[in-house]
PDB file of C-alpha atoms in Angstrom:
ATOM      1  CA  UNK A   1      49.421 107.670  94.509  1.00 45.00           C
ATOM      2  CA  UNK A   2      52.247 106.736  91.694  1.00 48.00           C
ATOM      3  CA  UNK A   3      53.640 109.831  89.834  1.00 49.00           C
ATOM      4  CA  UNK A   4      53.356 108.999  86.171  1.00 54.00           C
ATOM      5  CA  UNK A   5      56.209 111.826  85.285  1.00 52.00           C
ATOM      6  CA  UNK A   6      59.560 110.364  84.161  1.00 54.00           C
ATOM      7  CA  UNK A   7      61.927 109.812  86.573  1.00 53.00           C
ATOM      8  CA  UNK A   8      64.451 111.894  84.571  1.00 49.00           C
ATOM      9  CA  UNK A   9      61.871 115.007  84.879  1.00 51.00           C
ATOM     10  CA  UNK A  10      61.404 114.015  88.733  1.00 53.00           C
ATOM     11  CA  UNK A  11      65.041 114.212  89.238  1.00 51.00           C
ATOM     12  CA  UNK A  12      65.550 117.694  87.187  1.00 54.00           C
ATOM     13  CA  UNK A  13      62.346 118.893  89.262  1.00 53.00           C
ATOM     14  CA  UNK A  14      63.994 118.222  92.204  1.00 49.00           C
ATOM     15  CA  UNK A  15      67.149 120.029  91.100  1.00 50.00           C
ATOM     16  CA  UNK A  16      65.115 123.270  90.458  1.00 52.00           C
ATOM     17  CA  UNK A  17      63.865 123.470  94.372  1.00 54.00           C
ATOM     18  CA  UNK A  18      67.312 122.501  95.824  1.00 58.00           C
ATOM     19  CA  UNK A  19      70.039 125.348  95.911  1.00 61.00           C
ATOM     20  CA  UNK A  20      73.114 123.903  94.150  1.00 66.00           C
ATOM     21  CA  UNK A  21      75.414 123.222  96.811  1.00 67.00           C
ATOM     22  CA  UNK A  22      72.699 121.227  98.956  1.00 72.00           C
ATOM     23  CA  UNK A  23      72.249 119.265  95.688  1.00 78.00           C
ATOM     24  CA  UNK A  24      75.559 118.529  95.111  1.00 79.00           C
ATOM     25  CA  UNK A  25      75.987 116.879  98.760  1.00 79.00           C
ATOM     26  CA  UNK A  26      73.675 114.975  98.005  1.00 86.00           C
ATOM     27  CA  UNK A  27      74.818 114.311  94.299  1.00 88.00           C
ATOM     28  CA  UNK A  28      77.933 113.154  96.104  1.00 88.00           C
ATOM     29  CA  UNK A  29      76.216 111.082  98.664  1.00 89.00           C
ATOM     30  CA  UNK A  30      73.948 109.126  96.430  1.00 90.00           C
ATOM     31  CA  UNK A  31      77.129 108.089  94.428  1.00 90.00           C
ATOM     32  CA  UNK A  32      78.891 106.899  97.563  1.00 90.00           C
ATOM     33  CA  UNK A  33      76.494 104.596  98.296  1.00 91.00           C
ATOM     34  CA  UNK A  34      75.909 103.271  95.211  1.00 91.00           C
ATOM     35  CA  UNK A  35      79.721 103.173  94.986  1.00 89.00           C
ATOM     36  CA  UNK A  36      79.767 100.797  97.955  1.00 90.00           C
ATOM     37  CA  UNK A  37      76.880  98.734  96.911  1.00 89.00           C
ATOM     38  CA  UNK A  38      79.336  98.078  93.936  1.00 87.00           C
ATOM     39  CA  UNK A  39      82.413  97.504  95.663  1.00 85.00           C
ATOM     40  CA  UNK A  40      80.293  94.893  97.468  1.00 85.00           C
ATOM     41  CA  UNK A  41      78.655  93.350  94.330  1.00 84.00           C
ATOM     42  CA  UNK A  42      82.335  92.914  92.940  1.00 82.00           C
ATOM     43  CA  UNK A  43      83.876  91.764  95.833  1.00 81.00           C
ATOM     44  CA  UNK A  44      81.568  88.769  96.236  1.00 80.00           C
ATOM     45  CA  UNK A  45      81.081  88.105  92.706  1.00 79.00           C
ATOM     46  CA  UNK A  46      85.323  87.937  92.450  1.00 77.00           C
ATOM     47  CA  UNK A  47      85.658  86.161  95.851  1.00 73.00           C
ATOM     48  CA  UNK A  48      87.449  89.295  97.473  1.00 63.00           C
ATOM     49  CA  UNK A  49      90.093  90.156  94.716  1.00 70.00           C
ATOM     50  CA  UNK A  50      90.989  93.689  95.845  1.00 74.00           C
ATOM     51  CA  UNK A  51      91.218  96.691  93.742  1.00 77.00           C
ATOM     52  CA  UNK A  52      93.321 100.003  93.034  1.00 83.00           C
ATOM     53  CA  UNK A  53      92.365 102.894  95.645  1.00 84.00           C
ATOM     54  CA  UNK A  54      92.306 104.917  92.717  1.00 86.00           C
ATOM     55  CA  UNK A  55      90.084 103.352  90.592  1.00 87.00           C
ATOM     56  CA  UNK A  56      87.402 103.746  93.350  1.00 87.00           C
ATOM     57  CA  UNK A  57      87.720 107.515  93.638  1.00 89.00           C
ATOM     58  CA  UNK A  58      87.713 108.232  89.807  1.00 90.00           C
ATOM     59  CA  UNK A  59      84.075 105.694  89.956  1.00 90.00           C
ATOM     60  CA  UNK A  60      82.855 108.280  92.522  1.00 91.00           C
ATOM     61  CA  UNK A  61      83.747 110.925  89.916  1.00 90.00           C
ATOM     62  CA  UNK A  62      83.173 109.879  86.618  1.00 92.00           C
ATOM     63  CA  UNK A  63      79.311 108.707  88.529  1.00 92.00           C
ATOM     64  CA  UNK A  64      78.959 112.194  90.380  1.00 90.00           C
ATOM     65  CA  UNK A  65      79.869 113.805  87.091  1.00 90.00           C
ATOM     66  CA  UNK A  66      77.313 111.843  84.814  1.00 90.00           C
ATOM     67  CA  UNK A  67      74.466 112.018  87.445  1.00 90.00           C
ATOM     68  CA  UNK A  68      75.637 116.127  87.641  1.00 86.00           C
ATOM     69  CA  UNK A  69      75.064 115.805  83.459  1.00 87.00           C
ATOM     70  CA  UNK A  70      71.395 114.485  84.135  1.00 87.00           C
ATOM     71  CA  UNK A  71      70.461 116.699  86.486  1.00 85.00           C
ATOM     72  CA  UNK A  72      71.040 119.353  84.504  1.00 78.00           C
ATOM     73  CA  UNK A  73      73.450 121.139  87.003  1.00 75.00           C
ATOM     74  CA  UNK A  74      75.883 123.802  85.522  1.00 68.00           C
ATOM     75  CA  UNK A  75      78.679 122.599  83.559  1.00 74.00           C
ATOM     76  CA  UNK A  76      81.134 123.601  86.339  1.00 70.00           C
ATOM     77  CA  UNK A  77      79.630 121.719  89.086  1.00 76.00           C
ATOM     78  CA  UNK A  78      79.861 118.491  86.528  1.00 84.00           C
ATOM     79  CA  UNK A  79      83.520 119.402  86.587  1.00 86.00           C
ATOM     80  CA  UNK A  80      83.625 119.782  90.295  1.00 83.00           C
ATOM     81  CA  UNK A  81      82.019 116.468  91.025  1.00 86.00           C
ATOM     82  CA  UNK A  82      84.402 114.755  88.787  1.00 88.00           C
ATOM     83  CA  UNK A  83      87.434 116.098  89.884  1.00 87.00           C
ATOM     84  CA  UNK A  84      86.700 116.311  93.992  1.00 84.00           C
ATOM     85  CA  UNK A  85      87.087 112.688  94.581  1.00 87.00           C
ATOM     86  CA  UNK A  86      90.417 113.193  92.996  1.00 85.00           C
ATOM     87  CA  UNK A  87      91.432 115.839  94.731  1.00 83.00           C
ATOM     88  CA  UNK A  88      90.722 114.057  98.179  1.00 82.00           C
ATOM     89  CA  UNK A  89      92.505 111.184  96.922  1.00 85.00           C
ATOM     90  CA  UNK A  90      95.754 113.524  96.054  1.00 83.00           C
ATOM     91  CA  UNK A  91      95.623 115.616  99.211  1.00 78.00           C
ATOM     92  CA  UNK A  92      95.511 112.043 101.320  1.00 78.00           C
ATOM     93  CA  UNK A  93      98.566 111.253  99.657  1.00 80.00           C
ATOM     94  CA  UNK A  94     100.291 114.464 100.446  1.00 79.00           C
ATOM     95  CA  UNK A  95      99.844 113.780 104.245  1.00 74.00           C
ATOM     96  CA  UNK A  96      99.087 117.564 105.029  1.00 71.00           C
ATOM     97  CA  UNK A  97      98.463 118.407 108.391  1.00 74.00           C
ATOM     98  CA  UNK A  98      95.311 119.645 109.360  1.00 67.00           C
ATOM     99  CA  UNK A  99      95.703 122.980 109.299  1.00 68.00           C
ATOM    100  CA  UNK A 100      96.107 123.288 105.645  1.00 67.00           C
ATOM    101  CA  UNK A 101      92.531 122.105 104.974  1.00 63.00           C
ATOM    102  CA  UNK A 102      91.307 124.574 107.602  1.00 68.00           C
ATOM    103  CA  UNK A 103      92.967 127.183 105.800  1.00 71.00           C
ATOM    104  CA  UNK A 104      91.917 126.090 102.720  1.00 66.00           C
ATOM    105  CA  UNK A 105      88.070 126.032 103.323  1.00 61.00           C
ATOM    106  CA  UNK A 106      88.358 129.432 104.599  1.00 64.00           C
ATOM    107  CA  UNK A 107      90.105 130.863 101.726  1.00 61.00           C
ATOM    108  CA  UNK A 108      87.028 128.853  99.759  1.00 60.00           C
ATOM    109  CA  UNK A 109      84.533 130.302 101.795  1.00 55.00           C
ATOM    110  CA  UNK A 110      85.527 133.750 101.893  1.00 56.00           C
ATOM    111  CA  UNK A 111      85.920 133.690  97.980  1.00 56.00           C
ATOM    112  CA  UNK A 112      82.777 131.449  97.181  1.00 57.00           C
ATOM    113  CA  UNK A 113      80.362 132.335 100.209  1.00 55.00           C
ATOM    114  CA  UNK A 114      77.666 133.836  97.357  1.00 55.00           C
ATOM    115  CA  UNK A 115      77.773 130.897  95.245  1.00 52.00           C
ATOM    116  CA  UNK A 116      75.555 128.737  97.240  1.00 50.00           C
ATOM    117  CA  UNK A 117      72.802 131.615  97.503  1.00 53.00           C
ATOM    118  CA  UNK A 118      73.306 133.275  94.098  1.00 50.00           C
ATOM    119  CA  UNK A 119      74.618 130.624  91.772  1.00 53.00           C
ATOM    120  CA  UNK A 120      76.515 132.966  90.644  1.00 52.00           C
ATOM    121  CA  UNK A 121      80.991 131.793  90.418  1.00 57.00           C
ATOM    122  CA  UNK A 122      83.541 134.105  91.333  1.00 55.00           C
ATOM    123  CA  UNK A 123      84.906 134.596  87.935  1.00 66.00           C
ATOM    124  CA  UNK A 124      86.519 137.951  86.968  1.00 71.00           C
ATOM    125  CA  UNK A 125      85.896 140.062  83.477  1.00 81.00           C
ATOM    126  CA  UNK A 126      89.418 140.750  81.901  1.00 85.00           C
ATOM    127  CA  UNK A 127      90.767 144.089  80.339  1.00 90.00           C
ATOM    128  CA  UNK A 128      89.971 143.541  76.693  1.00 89.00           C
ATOM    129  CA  UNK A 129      86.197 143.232  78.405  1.00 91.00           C
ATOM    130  CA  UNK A 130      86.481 146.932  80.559  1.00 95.00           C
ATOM    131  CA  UNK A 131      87.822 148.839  77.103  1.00 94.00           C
ATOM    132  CA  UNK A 132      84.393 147.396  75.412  1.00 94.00           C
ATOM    133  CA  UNK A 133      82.175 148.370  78.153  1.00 95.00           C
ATOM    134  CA  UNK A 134      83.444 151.705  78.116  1.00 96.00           C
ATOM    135  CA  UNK A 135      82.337 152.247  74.924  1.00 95.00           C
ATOM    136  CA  UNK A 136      79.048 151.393  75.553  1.00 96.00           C
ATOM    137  CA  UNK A 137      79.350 154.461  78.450  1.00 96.00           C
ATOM    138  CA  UNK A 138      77.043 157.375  77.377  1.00 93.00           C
ATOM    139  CA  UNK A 139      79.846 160.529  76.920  1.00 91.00           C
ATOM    140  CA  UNK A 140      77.070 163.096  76.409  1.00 89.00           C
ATOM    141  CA  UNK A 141      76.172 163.443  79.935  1.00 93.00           C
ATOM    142  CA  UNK A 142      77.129 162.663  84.126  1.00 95.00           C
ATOM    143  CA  UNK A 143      75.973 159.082  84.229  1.00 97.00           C
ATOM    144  CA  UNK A 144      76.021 156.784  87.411  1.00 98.00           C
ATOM    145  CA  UNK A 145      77.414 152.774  86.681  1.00 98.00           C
ATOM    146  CA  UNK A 146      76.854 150.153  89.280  1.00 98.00           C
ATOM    147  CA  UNK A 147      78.530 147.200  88.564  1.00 97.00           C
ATOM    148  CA  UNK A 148      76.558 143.649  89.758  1.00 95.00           C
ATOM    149  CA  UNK A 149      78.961 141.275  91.028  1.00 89.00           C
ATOM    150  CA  UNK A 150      81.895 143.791  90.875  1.00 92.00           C
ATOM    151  CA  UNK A 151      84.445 140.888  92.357  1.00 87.00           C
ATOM    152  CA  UNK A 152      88.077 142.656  92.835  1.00 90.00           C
ATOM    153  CA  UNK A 153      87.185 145.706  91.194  1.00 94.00           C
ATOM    154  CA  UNK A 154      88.668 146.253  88.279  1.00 95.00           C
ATOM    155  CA  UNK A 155      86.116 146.943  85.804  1.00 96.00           C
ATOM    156  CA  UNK A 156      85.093 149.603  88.134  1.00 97.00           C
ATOM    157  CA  UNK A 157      88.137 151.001  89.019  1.00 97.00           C
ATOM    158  CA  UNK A 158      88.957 151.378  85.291  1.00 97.00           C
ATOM    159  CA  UNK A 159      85.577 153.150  84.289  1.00 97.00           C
ATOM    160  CA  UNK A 160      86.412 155.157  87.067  1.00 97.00           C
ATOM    161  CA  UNK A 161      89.854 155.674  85.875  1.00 96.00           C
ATOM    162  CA  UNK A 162      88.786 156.491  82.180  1.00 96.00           C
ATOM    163  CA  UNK A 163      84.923 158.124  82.168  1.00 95.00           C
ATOM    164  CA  UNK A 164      85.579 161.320  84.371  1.00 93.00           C
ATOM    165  CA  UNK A 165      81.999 162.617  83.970  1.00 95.00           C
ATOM    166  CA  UNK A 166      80.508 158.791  85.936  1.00 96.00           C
ATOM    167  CA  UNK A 167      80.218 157.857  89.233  1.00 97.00           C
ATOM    168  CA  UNK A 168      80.779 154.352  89.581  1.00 98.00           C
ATOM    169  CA  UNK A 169      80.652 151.910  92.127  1.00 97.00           C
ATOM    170  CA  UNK A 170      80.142 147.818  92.309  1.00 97.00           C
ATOM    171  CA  UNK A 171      78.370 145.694  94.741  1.00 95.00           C
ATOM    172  CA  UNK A 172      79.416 142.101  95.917  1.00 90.00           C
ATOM    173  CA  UNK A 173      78.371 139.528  97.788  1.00 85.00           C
ATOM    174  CA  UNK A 174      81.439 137.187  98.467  1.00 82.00           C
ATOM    175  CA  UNK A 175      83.441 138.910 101.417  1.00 82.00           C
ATOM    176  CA  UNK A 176      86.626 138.439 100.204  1.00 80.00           C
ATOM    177  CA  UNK A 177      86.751 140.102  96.900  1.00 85.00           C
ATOM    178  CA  UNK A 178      84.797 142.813  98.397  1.00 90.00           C
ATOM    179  CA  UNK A 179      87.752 143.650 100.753  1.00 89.00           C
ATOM    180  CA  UNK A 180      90.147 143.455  98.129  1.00 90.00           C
ATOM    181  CA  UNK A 181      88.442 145.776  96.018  1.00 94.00           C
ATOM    182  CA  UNK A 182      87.766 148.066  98.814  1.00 95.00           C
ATOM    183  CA  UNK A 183      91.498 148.024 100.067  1.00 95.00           C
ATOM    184  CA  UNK A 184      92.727 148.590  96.204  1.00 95.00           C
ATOM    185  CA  UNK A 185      90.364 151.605  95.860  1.00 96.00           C
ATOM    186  CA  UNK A 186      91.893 153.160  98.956  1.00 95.00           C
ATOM    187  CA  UNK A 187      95.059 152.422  98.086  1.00 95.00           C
ATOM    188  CA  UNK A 188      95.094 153.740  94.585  1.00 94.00           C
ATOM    189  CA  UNK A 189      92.822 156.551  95.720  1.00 95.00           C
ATOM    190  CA  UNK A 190      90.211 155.677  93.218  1.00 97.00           C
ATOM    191  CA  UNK A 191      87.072 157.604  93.031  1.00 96.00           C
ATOM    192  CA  UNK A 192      84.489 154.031  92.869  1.00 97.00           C
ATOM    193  CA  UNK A 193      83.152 153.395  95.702  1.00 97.00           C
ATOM    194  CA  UNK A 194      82.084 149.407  96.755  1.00 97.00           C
ATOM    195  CA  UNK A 195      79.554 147.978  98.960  1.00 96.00           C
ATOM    196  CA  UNK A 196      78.912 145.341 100.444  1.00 92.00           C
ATOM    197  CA  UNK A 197      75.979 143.063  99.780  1.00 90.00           C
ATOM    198  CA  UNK A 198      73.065 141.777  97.505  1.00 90.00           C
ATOM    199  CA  UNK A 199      71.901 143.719  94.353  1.00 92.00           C
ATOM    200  CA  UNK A 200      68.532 142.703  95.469  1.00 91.00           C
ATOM    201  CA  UNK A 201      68.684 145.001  98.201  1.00 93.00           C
ATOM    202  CA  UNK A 202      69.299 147.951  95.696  1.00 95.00           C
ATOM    203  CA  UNK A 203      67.444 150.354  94.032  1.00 96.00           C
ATOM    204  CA  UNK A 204      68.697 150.156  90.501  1.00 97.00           C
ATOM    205  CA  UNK A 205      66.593 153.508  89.058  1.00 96.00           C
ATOM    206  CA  UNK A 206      69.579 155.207  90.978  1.00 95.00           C
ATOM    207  CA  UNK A 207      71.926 153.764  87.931  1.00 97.00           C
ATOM    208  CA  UNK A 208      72.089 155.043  84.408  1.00 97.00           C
ATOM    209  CA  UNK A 209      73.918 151.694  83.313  1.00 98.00           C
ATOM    210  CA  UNK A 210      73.886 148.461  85.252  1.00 98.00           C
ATOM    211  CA  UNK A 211      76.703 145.875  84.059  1.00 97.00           C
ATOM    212  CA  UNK A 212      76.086 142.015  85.478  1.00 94.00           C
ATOM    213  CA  UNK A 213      78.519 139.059  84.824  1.00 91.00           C
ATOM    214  CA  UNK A 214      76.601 136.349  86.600  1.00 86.00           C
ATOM    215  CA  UNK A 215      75.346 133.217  85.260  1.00 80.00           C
ATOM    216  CA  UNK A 216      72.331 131.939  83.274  1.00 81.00           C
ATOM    217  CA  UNK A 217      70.711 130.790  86.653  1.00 78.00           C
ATOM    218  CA  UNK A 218      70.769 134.742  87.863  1.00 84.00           C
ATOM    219  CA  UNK A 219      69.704 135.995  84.673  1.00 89.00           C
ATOM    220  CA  UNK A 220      65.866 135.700  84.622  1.00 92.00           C
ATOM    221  CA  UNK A 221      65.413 137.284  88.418  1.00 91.00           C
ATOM    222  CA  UNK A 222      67.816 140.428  87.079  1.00 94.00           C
ATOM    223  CA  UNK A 223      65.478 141.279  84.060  1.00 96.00           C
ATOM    224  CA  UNK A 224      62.509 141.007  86.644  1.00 95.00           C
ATOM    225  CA  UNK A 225      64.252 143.715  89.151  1.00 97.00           C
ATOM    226  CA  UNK A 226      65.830 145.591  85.981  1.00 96.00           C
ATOM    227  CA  UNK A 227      62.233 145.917  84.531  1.00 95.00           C
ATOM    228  CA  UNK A 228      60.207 146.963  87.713  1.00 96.00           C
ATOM    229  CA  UNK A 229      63.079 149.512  88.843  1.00 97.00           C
ATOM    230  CA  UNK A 230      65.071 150.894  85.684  1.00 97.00           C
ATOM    231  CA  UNK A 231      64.621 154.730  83.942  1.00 95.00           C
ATOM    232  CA  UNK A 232      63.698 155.208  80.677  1.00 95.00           C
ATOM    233  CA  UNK A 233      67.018 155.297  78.859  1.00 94.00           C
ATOM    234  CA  UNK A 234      68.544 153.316  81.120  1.00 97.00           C
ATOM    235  CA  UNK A 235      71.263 150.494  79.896  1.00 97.00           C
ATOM    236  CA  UNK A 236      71.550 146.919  81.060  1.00 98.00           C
ATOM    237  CA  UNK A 237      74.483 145.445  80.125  1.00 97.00           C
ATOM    238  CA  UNK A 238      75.662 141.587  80.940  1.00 95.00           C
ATOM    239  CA  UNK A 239      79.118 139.523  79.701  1.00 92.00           C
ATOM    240  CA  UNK A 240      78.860 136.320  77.860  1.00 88.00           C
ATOM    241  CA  UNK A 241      74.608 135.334  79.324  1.00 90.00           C
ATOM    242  CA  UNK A 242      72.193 136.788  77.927  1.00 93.00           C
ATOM    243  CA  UNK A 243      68.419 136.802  79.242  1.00 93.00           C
ATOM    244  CA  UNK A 244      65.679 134.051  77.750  1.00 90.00           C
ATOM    245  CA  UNK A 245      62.877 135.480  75.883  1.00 92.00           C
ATOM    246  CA  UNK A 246      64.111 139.251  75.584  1.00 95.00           C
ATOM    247  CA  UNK A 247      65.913 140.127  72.303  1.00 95.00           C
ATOM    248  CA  UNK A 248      68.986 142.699  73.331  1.00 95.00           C
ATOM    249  CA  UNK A 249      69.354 145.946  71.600  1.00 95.00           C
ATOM    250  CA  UNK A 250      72.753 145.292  70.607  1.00 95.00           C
ATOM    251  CA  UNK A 251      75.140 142.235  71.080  1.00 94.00           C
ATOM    252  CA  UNK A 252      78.517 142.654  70.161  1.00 92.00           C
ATOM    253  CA  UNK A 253      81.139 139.358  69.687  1.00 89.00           C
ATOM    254  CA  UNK A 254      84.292 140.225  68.782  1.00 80.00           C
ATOM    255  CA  UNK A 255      85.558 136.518  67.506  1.00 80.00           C
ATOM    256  CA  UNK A 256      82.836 133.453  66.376  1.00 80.00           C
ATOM    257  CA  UNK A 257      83.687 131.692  69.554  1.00 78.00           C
ATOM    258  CA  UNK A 258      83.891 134.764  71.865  1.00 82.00           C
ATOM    259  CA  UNK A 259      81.630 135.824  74.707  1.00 87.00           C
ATOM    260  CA  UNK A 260      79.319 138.382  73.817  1.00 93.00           C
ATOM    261  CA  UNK A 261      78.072 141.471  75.335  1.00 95.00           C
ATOM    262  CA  UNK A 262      74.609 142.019  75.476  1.00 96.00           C
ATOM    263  CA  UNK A 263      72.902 145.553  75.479  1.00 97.00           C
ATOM    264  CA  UNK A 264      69.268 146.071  76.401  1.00 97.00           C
ATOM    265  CA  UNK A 265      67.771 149.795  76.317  1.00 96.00           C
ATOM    266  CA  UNK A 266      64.725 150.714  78.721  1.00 94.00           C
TER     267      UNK A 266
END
């Protein structure tokens, strides 16, 4: 039977059951063909006048991109779909040899291996970020920090550094960041400690704060796990996304157009 829904709701449907990356091939698919299909249309219509390489890959962009738009994908995956057609064409000209692209796509994976499972960018917090979190740090009392998505460390490293009476330690998924982190712990001879891993696959009443800097996609399913597993007392704490429905204790922004830091109390 005919769906009556609107295609543009069909699409966006379709989005939400897809992971990301598996959308985006086929984002990038869909537009190749329909970038040949024009190609052919203009080919016959101007009797085989030839055009600029170039203008073909920045089609398959600026299409990818504005199909990305409707679909309601993340505003950096609009900006990869415009931009990778480009890049191809770029790298082509460079004539690299093989090898580069090898090494490339490792590098890629070993830094963005979470992304396709946890929508979630490798995108570190910076300084001015650690010296606000550590004010949020209870001083009255040992307290035990886990940070969600710790990437190379240094939040962690710092509270570690600066709060003497807290244990800290960050988990992350993407292996290469992990190892960094890891390495730079040993090698300063921090105290945090870093594992390995989902935070779905830990405990989080074992934590007197939790700091996340994920994405809006991973926020609803870490106020679900946050809810069912942290204490009374207990202090969530995300950069820059905060969670739908649920009004934060506190929410500090330093500038008007400045991230802010969202606080919510259990």
């Amino acid at each position: 039977m005919p769906s009556d829904q609107d295609p543009v709701l069909e699409l966006c449907d379709a989005r939400k059951r897809l992971p990301p990356a598996i959308l985006a091939f086929f984002v990038q698919l869909g537009v190749l063909g329909l970038v040949w299909c024009l190609i052919q249309l203009y080919l016959w219509q101007f009797d085989g006048m030839s055009l600029p390489v170039w203008s073909l890959f920045l089609l398959q962009g600026l299409l990818a991109g504005g199909l990305a738009m409707l679909l309601g994908m993340a505003s950096w995956w609009r900006w990869i779909h415009l931009l990778f057609p480009l890049a191809i064409l770029l790298m082509l000209q460079w004539h690299l040899p093989s090898w580069v692209y090898l090494m490339a796509f490792c590098f890629t994976l070993t830094v963005f291996w979470s992304t396709y499972r946890t929508q979630v960018p490798f995108y570190p917090t910076l300084p001015a970020t650690w010296q606000r979190v550590k004010h949020l740090i209870p001083q009255d009392r040992p307290v035990r920090i886990l940070d969600i998505g710790s990437g190379l460390g240094g939040l962690v490293m710092y509270l570690a550094r600066e709060c003497s009476h807290a244990k800290c330690s960050g988990i992350e998924l993407a292996p290469l960041p992990w190892l960094v982190s890891a390495v730079l712990a040993t090698l300063k001879k921090s105290p945090a400690r870093f594992k390995y891993g989902n935070y779905q696959a830990v405990n989080l009443s074992g934590y007197d704060v939790v700091f996340a800097y994920l994405s809006p996609a991973a926020m609803p399913d870490l106020w679900r796990k946050a809810e069912q597993e942290m204490r009374a007392g207990s202090l969530l704490i995300s950069y820059e996304f905060d969670i739908p429905g649920v009004i934060p204790k506190l929410q500090i922004q330093d500038k008007p157009d400045a991230p802010s830091i969202f606080v919510w109390e259990f």
